[in-house]
Coordinates of C-alpha atoms and ligand atoms in Angstrom, one line a residue:
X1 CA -38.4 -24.9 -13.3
X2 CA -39.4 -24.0 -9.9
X3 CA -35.8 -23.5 -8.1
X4 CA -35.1 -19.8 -7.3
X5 CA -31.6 -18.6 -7.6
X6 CA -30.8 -18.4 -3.9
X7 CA -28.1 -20.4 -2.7
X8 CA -26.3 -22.5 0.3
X9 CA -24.6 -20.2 2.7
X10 CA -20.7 -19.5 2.1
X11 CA -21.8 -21.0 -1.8
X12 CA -19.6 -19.2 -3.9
X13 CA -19.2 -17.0 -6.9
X14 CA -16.5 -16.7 -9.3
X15 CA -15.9 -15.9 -13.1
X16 CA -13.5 -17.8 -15.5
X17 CA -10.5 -17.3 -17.9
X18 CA -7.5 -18.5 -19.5
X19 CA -4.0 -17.4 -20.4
X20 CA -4.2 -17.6 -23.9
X21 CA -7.5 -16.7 -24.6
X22 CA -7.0 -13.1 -23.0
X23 CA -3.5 -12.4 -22.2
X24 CA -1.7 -11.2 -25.3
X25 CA 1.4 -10.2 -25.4
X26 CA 2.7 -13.2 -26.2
X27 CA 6.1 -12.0 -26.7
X28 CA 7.0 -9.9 -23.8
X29 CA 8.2 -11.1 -20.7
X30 CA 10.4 -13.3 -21.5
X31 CA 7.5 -15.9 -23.2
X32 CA 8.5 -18.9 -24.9
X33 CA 6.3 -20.3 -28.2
X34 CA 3.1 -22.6 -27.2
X35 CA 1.1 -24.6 -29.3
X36 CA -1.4 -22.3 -29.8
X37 CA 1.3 -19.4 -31.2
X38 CA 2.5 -22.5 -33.6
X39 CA -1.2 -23.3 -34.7
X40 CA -2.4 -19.8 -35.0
X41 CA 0.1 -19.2 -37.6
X42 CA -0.7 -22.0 -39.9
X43 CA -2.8 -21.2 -42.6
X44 CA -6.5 -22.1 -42.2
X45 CA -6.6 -23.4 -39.0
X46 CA -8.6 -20.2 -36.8
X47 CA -11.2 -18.6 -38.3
X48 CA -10.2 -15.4 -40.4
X49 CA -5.9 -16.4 -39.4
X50 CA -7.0 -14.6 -35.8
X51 CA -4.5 -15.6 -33.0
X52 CA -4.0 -14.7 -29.1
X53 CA -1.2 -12.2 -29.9
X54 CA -3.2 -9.4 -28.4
X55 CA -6.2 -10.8 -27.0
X56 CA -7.5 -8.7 -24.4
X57 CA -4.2 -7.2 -23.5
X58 CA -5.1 -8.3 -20.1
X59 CA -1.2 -8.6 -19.5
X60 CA -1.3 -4.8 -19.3
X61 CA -4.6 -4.4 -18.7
X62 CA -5.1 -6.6 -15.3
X63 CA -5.6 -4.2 -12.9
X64 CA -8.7 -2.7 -14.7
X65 CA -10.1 -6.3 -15.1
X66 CA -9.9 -6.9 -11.3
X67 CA -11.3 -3.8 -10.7
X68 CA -14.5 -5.2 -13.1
X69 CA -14.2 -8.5 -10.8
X70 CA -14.4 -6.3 -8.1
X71 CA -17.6 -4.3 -8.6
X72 CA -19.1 -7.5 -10.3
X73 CA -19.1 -8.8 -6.3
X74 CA -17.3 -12.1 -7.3
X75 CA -15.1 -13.8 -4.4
X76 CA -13.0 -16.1 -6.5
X77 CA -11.6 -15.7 -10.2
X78 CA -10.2 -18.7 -12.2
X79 CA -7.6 -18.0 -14.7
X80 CA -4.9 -20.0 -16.0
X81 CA -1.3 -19.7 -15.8
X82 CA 1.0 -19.6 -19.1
X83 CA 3.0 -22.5 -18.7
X84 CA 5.3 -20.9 -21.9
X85 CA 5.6 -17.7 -19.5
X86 CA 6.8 -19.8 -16.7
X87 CA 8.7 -22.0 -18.1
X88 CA 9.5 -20.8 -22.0
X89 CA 11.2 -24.2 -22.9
X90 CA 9.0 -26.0 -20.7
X91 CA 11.9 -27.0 -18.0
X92 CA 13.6 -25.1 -15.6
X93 CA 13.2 -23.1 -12.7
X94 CA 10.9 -20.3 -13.4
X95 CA 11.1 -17.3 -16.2
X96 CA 11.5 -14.3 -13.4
X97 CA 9.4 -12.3 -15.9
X98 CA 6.9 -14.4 -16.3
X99 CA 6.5 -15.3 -12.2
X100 CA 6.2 -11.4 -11.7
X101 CA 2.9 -10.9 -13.8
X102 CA 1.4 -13.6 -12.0
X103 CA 2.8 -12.1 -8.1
X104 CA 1.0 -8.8 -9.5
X105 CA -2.4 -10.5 -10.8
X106 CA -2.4 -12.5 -7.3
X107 CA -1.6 -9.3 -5.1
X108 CA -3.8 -6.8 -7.1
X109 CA -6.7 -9.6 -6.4
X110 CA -6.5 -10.5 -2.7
X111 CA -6.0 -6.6 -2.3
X112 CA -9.5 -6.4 -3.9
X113 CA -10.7 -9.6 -1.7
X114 CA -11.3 -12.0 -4.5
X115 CA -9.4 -15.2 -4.3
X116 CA -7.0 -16.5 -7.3
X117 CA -7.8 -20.3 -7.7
X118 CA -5.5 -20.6 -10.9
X119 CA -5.6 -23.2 -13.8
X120 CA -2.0 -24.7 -14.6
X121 CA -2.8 -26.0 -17.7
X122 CA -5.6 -25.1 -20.2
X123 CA -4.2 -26.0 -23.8
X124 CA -1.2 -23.7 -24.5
X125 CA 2.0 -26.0 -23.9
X126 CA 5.3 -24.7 -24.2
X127 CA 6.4 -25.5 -28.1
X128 CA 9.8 -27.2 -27.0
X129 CA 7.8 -29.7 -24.9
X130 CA 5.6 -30.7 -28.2
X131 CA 8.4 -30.9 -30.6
X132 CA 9.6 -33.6 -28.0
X133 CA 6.5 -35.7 -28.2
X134 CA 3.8 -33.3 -26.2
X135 CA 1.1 -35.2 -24.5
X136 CA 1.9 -38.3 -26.4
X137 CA 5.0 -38.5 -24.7
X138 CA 5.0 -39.7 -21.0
X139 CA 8.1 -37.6 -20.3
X140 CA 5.5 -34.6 -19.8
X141 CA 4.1 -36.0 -16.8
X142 CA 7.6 -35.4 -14.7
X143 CA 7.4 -32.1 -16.5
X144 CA 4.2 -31.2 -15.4
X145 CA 4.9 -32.3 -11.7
X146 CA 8.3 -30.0 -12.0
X147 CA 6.5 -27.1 -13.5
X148 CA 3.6 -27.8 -10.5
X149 CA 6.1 -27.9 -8.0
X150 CA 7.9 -24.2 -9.4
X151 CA 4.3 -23.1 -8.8
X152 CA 4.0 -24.3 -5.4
X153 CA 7.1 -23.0 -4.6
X154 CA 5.9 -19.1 -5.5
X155 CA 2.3 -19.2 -5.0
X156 CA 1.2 -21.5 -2.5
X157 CA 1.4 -18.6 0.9
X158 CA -1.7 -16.9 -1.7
X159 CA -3.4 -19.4 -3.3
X160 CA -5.8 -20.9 -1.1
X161 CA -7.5 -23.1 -4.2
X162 CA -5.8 -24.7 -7.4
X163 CA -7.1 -26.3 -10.2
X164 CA -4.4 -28.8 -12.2
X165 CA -5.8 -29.2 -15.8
X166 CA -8.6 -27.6 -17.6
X167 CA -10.9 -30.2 -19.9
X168 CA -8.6 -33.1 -20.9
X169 CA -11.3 -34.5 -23.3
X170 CA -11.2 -31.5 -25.5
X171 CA -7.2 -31.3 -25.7
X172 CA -7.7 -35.3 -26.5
X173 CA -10.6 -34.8 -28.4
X174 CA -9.9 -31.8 -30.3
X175 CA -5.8 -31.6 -30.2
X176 CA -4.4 -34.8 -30.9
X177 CA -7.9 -36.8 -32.4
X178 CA -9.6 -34.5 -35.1
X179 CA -7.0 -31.5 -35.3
X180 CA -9.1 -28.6 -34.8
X181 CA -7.4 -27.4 -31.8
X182 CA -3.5 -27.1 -31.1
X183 CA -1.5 -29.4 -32.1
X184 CA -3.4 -29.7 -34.9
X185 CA -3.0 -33.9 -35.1
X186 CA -5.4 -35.8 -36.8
X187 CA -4.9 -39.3 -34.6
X188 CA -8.3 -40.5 -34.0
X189 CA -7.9 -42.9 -31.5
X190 CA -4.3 -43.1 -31.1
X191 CA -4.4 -40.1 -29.3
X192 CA -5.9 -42.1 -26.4
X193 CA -2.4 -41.9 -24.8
X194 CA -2.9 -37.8 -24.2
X195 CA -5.7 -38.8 -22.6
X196 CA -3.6 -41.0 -19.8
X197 CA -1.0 -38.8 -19.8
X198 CA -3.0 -35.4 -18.9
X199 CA -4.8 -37.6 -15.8
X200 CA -1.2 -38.9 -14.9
X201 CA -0.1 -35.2 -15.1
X202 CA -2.8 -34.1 -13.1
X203 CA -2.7 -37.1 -10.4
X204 CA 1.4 -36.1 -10.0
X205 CA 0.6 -32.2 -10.1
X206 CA -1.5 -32.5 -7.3
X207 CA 1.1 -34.6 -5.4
X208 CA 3.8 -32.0 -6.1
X209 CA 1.1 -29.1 -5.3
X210 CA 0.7 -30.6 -1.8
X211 CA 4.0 -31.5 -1.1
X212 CA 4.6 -27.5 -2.0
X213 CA 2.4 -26.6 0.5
X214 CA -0.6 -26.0 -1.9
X215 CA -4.4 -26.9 -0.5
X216 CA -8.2 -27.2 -1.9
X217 CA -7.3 -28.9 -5.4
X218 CA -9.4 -29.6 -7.8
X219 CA -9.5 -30.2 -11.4
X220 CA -11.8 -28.5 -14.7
X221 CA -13.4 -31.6 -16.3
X222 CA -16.0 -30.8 -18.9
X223 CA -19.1 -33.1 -18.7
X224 CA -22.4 -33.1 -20.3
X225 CA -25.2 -35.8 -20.5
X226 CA -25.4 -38.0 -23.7
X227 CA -28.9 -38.8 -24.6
X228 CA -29.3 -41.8 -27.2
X229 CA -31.1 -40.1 -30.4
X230 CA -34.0 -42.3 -30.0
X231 CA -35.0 -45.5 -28.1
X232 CA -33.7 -48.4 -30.4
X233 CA -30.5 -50.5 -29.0
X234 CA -28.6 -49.9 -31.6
X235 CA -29.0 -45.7 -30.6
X236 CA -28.5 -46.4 -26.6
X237 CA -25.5 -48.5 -27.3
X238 CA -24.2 -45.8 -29.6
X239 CA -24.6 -43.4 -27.1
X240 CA -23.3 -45.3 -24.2
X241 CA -19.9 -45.7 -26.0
X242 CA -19.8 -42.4 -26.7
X243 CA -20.6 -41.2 -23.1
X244 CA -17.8 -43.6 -21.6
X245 CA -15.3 -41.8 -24.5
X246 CA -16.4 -38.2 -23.5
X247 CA -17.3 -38.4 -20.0
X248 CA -16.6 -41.4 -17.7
X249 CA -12.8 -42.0 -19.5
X250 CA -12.1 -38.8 -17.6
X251 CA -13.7 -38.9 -14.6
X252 CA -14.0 -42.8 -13.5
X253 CA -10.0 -42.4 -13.6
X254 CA -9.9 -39.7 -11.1
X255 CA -12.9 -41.1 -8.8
X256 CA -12.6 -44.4 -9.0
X257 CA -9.3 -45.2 -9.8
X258 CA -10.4 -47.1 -13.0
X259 CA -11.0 -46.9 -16.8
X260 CA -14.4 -47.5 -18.1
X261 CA -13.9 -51.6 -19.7
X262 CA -12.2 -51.7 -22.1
X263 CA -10.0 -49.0 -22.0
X264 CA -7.0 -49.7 -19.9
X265 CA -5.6 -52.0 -21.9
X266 CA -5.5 -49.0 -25.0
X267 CA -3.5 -47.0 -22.4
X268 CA 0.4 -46.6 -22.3
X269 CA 3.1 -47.9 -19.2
X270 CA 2.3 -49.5 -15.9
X271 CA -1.8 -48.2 -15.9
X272 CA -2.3 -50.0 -12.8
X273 CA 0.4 -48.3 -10.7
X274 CA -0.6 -44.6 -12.6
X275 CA -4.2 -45.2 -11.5
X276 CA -2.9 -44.8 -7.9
X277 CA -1.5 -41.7 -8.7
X278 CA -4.5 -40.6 -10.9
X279 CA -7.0 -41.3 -8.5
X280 CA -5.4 -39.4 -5.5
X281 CA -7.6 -38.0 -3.6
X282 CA -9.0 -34.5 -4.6
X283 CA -10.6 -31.3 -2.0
X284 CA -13.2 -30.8 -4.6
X285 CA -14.1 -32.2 -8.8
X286 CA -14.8 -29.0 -10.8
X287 CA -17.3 -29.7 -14.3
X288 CA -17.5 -27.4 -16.8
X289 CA -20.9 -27.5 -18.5
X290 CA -22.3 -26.3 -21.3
X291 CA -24.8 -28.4 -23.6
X292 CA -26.0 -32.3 -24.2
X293 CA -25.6 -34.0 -26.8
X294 CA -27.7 -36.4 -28.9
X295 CA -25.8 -39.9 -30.1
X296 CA -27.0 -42.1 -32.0
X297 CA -25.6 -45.3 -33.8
X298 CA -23.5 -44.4 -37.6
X299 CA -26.0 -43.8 -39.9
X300 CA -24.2 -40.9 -42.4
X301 CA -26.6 -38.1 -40.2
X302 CA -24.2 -36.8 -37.6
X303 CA -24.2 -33.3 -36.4
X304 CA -21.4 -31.3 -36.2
X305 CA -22.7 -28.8 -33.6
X306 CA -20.8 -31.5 -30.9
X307 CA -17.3 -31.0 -32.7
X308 CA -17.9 -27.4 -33.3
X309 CA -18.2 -27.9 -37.3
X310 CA -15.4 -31.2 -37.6
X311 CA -16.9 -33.9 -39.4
X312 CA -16.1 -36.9 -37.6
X313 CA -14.3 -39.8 -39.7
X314 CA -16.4 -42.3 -40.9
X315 CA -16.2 -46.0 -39.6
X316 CA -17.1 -44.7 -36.4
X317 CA -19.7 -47.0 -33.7
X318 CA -21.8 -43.6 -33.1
X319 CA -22.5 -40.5 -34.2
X320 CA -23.9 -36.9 -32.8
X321 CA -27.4 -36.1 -34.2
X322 CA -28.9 -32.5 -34.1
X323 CA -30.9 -31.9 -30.7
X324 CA -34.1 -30.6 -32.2
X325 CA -36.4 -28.8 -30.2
X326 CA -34.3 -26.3 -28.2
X327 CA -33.5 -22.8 -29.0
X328 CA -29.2 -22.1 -29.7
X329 CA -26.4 -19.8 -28.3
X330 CA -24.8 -18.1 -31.5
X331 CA -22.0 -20.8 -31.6
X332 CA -24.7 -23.4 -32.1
X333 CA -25.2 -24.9 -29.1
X334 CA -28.6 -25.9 -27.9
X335 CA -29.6 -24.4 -24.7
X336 CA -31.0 -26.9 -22.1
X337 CA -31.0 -26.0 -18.5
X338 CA -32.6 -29.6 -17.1
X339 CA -29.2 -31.2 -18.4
X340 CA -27.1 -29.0 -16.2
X341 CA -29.1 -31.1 -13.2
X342 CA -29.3 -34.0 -15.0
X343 CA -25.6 -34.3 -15.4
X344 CA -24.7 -33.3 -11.7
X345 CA -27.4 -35.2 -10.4
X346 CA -25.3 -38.6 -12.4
X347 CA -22.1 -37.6 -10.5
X348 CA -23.9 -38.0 -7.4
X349 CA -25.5 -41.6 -8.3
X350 CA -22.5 -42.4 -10.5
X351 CA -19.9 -41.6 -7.5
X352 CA -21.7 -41.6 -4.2
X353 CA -19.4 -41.3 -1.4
X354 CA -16.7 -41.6 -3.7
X355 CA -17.4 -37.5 -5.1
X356 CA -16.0 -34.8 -3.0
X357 CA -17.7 -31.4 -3.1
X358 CA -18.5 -30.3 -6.7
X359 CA -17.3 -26.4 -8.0
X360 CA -19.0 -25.2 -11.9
X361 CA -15.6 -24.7 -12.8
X362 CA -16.9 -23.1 -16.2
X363 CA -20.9 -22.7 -17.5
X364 CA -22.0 -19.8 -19.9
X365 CA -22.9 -18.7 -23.5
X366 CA -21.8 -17.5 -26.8
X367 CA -24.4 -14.4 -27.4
X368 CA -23.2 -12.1 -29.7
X369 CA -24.2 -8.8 -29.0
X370 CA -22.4 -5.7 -29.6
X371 CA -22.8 -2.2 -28.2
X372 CA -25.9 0.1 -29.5
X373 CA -25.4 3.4 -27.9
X374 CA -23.0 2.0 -25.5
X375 CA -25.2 -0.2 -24.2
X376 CA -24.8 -4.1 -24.8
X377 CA -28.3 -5.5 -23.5
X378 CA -27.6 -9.3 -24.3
X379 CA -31.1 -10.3 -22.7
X380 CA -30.7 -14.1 -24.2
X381 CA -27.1 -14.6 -22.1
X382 CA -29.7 -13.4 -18.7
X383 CA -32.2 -15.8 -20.1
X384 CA -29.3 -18.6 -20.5
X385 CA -28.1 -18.0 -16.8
X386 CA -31.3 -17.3 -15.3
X387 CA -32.1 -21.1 -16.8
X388 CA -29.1 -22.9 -15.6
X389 CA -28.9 -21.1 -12.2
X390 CA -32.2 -22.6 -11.1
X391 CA -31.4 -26.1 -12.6
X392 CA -28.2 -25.9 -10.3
X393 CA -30.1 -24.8 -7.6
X394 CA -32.4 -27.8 -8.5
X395 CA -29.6 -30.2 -8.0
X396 CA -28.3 -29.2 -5.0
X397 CA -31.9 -29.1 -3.6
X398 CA -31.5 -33.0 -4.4
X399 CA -28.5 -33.2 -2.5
X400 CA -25.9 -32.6 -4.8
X401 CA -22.9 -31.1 -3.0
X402 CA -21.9 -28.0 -4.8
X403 CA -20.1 -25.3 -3.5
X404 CA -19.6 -22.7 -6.0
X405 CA -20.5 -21.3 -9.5
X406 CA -17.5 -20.0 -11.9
X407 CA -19.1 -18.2 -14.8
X408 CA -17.6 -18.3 -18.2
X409 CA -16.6 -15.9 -19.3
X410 CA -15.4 -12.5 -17.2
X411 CA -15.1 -10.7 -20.8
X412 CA -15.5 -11.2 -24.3
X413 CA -12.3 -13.4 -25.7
X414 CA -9.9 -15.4 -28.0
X415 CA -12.3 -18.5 -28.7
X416 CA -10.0 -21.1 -30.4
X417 CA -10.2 -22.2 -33.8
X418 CA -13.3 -19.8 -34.1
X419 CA -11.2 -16.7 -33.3
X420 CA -12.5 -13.5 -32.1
X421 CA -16.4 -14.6 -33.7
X422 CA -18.2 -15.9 -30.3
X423 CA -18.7 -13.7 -27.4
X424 CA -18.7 -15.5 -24.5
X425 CA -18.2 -12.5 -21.8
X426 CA -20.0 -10.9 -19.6
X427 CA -17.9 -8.1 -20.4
X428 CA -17.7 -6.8 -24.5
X429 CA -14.5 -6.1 -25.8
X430 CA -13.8 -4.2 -28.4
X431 CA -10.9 -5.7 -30.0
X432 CA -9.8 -3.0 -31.7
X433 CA -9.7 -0.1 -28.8
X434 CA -10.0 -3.0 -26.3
X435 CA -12.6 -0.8 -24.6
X436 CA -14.3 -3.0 -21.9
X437 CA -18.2 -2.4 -21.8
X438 CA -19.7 -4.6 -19.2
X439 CA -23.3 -6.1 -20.6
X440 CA -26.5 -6.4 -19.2
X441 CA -25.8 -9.6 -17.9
X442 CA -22.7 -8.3 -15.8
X443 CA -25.3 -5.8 -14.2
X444 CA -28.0 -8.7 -13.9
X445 CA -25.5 -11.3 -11.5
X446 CA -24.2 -8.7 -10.0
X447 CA -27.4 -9.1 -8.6
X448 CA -27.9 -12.1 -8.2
X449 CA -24.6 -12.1 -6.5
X450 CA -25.5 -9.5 -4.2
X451 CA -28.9 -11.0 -3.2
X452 CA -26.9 -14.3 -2.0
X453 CA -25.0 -12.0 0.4
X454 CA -28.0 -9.9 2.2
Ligands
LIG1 C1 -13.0 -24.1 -22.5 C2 -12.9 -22.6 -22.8 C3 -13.8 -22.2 -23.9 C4 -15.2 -22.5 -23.5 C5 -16.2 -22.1 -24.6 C6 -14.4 -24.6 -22.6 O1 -14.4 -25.7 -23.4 O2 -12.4 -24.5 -21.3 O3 -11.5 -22.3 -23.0 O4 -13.6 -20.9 -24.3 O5 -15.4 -23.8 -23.2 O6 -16.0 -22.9 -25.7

């Protein structure tokens, strides 16, 4: 890869979180139940019976974390608001508690000059709101746009970027389809509804977010490129449905106004009419990337590195085989920097004038290095970013708009059903004193960072 890892003027720099993966205290404040409380406790369901009840602590702990945001040289962190802390039952005006923590975050951040661009939704909904249908339920769209508009209301004279909902696929995908995230529903494809229902939410989120007085919105859609296994028909129809189910369901929607065929008609209430309100226009389209996958058709030799370890039903039209050939984070998942390119570069031939600027709303690595003499030289996470950085330069070399790189993650976290066991930060945490070590890495975009600004 030739690129080097300078980039555009004003191009900018940002790490990543969310609520419940660092927050904690999942009882103070005034903090109703979410989903991922509920699924935490059930037996079986995260790895070792780990939860988010402590996390990070970064409810108490915030200020030291900005003060790591600070010295990293970022200008913009993305973190996620606790609906449940906002609004416990998932209606209402706003938990006075819960608004507090966030006027602190924001404050103690533009004090240190890094802009909040905040997430309103990544996977923890209030419990109430499930127990009345969740995103199955169409109801939750006017709740969404009420709890977007309570938002608005506070925030908007601070936040000069927002972001509506992080990855809908994987809530679809993983939630309500195979049950290996929160709400733990095995659906398959009847959970294609949580799929209309989060775009709906987002298109009427960023409606009430403007009409608030909130600007620059965006949403987190994960992408990645699907490869067909090998050249036969059978494999590159396999992996075109698969890449219309996990990519272009999501993002046609929002930029075009459309389902891929054959879609629409598998989606609930007047789709025509909530397409208009889906596809409103956005500042910027945020993708989180991470790996490609390899699909080919149903032959009993799917890989399960694509699910994170679920075995897909059988009786499916594809499957996702093992990506040979490339070296793996510790979660698993094959490193390929060319993809991170490739997939921008389809945005930009799949959307033309129709894409507005692009932000990496997430792109990092599970490398699971600990501390040896207080020192936490995770050389293969450099190697990962040094790798994607250059393919993202590539990209925009070929004229892809993007404006900004958010890394995942600021520090070590609560990584869903696989608990406390991947290490995604650039900062370790010790989760037992909570200690905050940051890693080589940190030290290494620092300078990367700091090179950008000379
Ligand atoms: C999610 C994060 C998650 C990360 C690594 C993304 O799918 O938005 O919450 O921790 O990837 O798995």
């Amino acid at each position: 890869m030739t690129a080097d890892l300078s980039f555009p003027p004003g191009f900018r720099w940002g790490v990543s979180t969310s609520a419940y993966q660092i927050e904690g205290a999942v009882a103070e404040g005034g903090r109703g139940p979410s989903t991922w409380d509920t699924f935490c406790a059930e037996p079986g369901k995260v790895l070792n019976g780990e939860t988010g009840a402590v996390a990070c602590d970064h409810y108490h702990r915030y200020a030291e974390d900005v003060a790591l945001m600070r010295e990293l040289g970022i200008d913009t962190y993305r973190f996620s608001f606790s609906w449940p802390r906002i609004q416990p039952d998932g209606t209402g005006p706003g938990n006075a508690a819960g608004l507090d923590f966030y006027d602190r975050l924001i404050d103690t951040l533009l004090g240190a000059g890094i802009s909040p661009a905040p997430t309103l939704y990544h996977w923890d909904t209030p419990q109430p709101l499930e127990d009345a249908g969740g995103w199955l339920s169409r109801d939750i769209t006017e709740r969404f746009a009420d709890y977007a508009s309570v938002l608005a209301a506070r925030f908007a004279d601070r936040v000069p970027m927002w972001i509506t909902i992080n990855e809908p696929m994987v809530l679809t995908l993983m939630g309500y389809s195979l049950g290996a995230h929160a709400p733990g529903k095995e659906l398959m494809f009847d959970a294609l509804p949580v799929a209309h229902h989060q775009l709906l939410a987002h298109g009427r989120a960023v409606q009430a977010l403007r009409a608030g007085g909130g600007v620059n919105i965006g949403i987190a859609s994960n992408h990645a490129p699907t490869w067909a296994a090998s050249d036969s028909a059978e494999d590159v129809e396999a992996a075109g449905l698969y890449d219309n189910l996990i990519n272009w369901l999501f993002a046609d929607p929002v930029l075009l106004g459309k389902y891929p065929a054959g879609y629409e008609a598998a989606m609930p209430g007047p789709v025509e009419d909530d397409l208009k309100v889906i596809s409103t226009p956005l500042d910027w389209f945020g993708i989180n990337h991470y790996s490609p996958v390899s699909v080919g058709a149903a032959t009993g030799q799917a890989d399960t590195a694509a699910t994170d370890g679920i075995p897909l039903p059988p009786g499916l039209p594809f499957e996702p085989r093992a990506l040979e050939g490339y070296e793996r984070t510790d979660f698993g998942w094959p490193i390929v920097p060319a993809a991170f390119g490739e997939i921008l570069r389809t945005f930009k031939d799949r959307y033309g004038d129709r894409l507005p600027p692009i932000y990496i709303t997430e792109n990092g690595c599970a490398i699971n290095d600990v501390p040896v003499d207080g020192v936490v030289d995770d050389q293969r996470r450099i190697a990962y970013l040094d790798g994607y950085l250059r393919s993202l330069r590539s990209a925009i070399d070929d004229g892809v708009d993007v404006r900004g790189y958010f890394q995942w993650s600021l520090m070590d976290n609560f990584e869903w059903a696989a608990g406390y066991s991947q290490r995604f930060g650039l900062v370790h945490v010790d989760f037992e004193t909570l200690e905050r070590t940051p890693k080589a890495s940190y030290h290494w975009l620092h300078d990367v960072i700091a090179k950008n600004r000379e």
